[in-house]
PDB file of C-alpha atoms in Angstrom:
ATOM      1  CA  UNK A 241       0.000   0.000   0.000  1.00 51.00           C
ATOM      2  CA  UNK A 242       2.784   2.439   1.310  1.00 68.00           C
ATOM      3  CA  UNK A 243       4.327   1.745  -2.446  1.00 71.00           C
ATOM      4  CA  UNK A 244       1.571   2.481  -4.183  1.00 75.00           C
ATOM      5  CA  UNK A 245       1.034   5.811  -2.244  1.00 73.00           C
ATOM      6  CA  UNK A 246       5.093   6.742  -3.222  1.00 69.00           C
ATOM      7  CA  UNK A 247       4.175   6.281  -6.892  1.00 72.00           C
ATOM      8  CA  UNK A 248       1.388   7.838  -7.142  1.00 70.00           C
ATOM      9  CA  UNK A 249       3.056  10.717  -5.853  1.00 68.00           C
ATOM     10  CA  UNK A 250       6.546  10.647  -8.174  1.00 64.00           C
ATOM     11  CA  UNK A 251       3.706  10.402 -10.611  1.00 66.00           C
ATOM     12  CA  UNK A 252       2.336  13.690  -9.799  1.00 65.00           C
ATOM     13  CA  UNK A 253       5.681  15.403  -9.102  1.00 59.00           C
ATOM     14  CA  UNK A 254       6.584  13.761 -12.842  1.00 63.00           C
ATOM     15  CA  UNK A 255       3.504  15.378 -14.103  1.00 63.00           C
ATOM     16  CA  UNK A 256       4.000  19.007 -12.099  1.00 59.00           C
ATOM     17  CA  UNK A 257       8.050  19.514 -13.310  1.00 57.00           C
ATOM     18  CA  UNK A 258       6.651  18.684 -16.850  1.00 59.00           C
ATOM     19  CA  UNK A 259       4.018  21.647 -16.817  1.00 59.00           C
ATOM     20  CA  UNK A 260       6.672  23.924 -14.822  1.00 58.00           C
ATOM     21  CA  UNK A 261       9.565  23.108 -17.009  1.00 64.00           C
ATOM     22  CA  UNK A 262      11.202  22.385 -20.138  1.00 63.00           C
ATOM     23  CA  UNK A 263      10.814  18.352 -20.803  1.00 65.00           C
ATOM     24  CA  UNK A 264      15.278  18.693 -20.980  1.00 63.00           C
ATOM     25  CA  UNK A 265      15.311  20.383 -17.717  1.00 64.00           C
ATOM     26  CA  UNK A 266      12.790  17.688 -16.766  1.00 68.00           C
ATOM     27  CA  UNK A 267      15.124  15.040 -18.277  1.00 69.00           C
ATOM     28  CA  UNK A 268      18.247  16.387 -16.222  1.00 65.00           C
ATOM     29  CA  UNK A 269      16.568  16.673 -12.821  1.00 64.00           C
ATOM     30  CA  UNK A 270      15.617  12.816 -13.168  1.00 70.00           C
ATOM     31  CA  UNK A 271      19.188  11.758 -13.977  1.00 71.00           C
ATOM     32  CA  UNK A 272      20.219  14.424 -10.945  1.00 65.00           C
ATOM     33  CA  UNK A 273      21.976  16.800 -12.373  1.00 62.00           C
ATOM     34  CA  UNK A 274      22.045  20.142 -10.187  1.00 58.00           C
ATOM     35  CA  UNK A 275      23.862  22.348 -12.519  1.00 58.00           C
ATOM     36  CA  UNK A 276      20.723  23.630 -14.481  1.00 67.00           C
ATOM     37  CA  UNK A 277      22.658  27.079 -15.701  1.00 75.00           C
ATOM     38  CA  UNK A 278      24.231  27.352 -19.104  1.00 79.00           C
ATOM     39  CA  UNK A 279      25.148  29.204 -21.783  1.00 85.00           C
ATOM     40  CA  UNK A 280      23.110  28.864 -24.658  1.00 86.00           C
ATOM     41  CA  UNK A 281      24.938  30.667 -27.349  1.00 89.00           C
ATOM     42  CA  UNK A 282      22.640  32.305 -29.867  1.00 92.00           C
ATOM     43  CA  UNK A 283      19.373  31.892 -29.824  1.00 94.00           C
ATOM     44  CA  UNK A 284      16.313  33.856 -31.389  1.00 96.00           C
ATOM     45  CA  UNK A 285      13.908  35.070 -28.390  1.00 97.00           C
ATOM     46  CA  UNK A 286       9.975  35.553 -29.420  1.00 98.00           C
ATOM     47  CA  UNK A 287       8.165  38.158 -27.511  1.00 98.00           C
ATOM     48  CA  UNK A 288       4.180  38.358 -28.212  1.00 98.00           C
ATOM     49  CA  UNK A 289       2.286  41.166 -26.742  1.00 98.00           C
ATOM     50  CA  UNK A 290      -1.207  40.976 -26.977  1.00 98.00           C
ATOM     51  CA  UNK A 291      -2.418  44.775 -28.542  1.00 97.00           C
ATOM     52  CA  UNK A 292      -5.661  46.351 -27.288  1.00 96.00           C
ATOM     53  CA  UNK A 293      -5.313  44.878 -24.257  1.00 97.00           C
ATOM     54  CA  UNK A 294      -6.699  47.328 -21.124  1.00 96.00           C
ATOM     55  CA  UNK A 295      -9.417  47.837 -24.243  1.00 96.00           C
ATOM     56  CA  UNK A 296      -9.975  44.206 -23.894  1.00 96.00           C
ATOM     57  CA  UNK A 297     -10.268  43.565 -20.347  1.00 96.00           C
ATOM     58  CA  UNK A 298     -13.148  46.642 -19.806  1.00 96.00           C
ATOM     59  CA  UNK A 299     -15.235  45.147 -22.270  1.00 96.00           C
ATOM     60  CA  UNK A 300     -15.102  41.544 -21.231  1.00 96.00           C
ATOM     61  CA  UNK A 301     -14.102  41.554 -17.605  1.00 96.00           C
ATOM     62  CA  UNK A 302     -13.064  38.047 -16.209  1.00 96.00           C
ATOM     63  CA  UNK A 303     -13.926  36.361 -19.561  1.00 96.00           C
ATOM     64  CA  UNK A 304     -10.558  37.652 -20.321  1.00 97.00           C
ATOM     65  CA  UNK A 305      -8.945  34.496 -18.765  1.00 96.00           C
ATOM     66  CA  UNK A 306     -10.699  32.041 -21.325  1.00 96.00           C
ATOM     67  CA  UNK A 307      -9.865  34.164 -24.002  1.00 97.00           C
ATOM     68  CA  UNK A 308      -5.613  34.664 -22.968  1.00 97.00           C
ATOM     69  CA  UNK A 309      -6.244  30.976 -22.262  1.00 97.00           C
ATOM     70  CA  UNK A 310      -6.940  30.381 -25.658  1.00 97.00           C
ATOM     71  CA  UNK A 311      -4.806  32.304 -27.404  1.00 98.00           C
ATOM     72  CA  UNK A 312      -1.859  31.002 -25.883  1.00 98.00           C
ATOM     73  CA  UNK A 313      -2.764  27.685 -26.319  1.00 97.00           C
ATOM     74  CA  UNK A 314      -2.646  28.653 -30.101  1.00 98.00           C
ATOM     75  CA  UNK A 315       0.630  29.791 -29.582  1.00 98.00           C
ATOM     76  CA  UNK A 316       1.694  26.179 -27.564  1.00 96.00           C
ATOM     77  CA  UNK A 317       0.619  24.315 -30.473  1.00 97.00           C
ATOM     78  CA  UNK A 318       2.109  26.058 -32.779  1.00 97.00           C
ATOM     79  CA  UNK A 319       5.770  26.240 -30.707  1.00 95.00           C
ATOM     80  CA  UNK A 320       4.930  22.213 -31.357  1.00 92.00           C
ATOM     81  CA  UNK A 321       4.612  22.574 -34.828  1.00 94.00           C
ATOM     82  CA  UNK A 322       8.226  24.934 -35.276  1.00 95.00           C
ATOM     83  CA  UNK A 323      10.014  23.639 -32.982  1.00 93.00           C
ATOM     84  CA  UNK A 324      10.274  26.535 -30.686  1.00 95.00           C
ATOM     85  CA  UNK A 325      10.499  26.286 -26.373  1.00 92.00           C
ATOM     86  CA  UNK A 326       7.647  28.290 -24.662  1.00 94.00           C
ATOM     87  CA  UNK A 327       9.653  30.181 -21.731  1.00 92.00           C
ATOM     88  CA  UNK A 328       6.896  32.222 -19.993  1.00 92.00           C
ATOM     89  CA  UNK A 329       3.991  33.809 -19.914  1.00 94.00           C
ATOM     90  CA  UNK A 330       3.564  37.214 -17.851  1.00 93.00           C
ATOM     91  CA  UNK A 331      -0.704  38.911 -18.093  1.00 93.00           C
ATOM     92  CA  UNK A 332      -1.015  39.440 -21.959  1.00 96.00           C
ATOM     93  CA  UNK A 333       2.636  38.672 -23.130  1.00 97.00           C
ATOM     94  CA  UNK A 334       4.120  35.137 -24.245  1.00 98.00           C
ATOM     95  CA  UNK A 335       7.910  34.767 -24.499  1.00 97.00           C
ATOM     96  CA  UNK A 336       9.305  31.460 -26.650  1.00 97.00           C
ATOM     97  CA  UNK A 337      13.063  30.534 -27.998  1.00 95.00           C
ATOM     98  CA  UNK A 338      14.140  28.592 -30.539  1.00 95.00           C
ATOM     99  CA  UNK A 339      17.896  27.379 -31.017  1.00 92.00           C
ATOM    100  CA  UNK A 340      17.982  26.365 -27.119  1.00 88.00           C
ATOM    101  CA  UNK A 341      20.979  23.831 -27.777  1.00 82.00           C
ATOM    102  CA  UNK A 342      19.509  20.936 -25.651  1.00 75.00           C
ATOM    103  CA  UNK A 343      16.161  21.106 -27.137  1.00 78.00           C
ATOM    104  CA  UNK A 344      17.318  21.553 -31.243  1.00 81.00           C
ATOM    105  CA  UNK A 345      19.081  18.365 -30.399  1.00 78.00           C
ATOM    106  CA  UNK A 346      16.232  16.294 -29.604  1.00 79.00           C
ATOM    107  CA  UNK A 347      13.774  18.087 -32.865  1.00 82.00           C
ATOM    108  CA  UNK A 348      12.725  15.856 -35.168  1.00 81.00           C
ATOM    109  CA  UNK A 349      15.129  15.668 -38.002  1.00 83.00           C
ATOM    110  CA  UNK A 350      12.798  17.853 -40.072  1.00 81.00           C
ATOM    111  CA  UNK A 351      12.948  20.237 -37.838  1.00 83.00           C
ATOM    112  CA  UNK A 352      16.466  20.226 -37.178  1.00 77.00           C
ATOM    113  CA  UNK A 353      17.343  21.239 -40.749  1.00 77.00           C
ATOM    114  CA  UNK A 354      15.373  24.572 -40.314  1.00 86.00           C
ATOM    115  CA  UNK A 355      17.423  27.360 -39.012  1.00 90.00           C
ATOM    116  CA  UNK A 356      16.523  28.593 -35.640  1.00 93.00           C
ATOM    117  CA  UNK A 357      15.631  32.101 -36.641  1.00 94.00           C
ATOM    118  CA  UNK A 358      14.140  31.081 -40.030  1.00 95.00           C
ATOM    119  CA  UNK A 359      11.713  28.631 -36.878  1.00 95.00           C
ATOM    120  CA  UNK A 360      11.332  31.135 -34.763  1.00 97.00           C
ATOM    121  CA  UNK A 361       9.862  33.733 -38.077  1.00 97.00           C
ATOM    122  CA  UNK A 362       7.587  30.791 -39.202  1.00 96.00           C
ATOM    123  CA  UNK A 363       5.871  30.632 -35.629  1.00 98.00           C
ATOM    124  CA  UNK A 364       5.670  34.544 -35.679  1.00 98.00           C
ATOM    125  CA  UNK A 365       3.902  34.319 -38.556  1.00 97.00           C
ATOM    126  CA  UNK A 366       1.684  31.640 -37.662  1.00 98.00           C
ATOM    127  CA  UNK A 367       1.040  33.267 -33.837  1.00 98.00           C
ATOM    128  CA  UNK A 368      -0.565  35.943 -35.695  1.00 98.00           C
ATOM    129  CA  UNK A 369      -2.522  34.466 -37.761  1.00 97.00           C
ATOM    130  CA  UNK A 370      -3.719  32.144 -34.974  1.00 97.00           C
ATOM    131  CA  UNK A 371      -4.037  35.145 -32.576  1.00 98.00           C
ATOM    132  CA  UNK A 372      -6.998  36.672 -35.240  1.00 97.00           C
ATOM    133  CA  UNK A 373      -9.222  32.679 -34.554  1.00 96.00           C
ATOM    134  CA  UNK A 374      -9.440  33.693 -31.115  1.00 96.00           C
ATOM    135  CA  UNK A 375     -12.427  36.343 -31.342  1.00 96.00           C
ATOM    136  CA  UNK A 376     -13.454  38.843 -28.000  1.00 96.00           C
ATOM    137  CA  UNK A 377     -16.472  41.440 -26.880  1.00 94.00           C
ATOM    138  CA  UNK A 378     -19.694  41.515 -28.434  1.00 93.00           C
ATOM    139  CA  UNK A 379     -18.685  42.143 -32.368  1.00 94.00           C
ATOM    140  CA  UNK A 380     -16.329  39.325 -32.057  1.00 95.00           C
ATOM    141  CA  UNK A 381     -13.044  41.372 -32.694  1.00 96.00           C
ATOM    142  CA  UNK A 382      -9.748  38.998 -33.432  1.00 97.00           C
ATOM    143  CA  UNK A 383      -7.246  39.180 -31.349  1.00 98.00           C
ATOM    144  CA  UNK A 384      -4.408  40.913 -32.737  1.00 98.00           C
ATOM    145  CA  UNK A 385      -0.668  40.654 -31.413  1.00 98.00           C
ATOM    146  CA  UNK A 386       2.692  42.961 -32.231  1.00 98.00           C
ATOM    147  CA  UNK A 387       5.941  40.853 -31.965  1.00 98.00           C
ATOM    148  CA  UNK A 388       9.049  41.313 -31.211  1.00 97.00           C
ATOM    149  CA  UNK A 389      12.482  38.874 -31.828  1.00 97.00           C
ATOM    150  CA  UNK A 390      15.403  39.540 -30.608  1.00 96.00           C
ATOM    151  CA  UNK A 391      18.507  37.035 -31.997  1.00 95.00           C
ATOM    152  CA  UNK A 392      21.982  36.595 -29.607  1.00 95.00           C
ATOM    153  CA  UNK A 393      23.695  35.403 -26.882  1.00 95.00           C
ATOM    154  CA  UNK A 394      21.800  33.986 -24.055  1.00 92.00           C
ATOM    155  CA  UNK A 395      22.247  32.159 -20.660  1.00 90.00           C
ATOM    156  CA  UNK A 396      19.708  30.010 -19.529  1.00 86.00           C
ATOM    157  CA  UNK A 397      18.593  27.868 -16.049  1.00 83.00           C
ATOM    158  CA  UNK A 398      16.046  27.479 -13.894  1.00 81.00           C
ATOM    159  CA  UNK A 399      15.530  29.862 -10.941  1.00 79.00           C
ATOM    160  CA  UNK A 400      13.636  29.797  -7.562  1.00 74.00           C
ATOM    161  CA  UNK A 401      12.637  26.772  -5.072  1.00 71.00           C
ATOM    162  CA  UNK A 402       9.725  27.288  -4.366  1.00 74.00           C
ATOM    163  CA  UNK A 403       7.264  27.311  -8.368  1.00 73.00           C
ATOM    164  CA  UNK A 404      10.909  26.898  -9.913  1.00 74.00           C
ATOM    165  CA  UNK A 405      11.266  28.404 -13.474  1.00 78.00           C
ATOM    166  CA  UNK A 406      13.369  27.712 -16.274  1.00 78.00           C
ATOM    167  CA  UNK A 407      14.902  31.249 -17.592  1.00 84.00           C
ATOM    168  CA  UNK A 408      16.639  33.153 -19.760  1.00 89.00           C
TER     169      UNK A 408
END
């Protein structure tokens, strides 16, 4: 019984360091590794702001959690799709990376042939286009996003005990 109560919870820690983290931070954790700090080289940064926002949030009120909510799940989809790391959300801006050096080497070899800013263009493009599916207020407006990418050097690791979170 007492074993079944120990898995059940490694099971849920499993599950709450994969929603937290990066599946290779995940991955090092596991094998112990304690040295989660390193530099990255270059890598292209994605920064999506969400325009209209304060606009937004006085027409709809709470109803603007289901509507972030679904927006950014666009945007986690479509990270999927070009091979691109979502770092962070923070209220109506999502942050992504693409050319993290432990994650390009586990990209499908499809992937890996696509330069890491030529990735991280594609899934600006597509965020925007799947920004405008998710509609808000009473004349269903799309929701329409500016972004920014910044391409160089970067240092990366995971910061804080207590909700730890992978940074860069």
């Amino acid at each position: 019984m007492t074993s079944n109560k120990l898995e059940n919870q490694t099971k849920n820690i499993d599950e709450t360091l994969s929603i937290l983290l990066p599946k290779f931070i995940k991955d090092r954790i596991e094998l112990g590794n304690k040295s989660l700090r390193e530099d990255q080289g270059n890598v292209a940064i994605i920064f999506i702001d969400i325009c209209g926002f304060n606009e937004m949030i006085s027409e709809v009120g709470p109803e603007i959690v289901v509507i972030l909510d679904g927006v950014f799940r666009r945007f986690d989809l479509a990270c999927t799709t070009h091979g691109v790391q979502k770092i962070e959300t923070v209220g109506k801006t999502y942050m992504a990376c693409s050319g993290l050096a432990a994650m390009d080497s586990s990209l499908p070899q499809g992937q890996k042939l696509v330069a890491k800013t030529r990735r991280a263009f594609n899934f600006a493009f597509d965020s925007i286009e799947s920004a405008k599916k998710q509609t808000w207020g009473k004349d269903d407006k799309p929701v329409i996003v500016k972004i920014g990418i910044h391409f160089g050097k970067c240092i990366a690791g995971v910061i804080g005990y207590h909700k730890p979170k992978f940074s860069l």
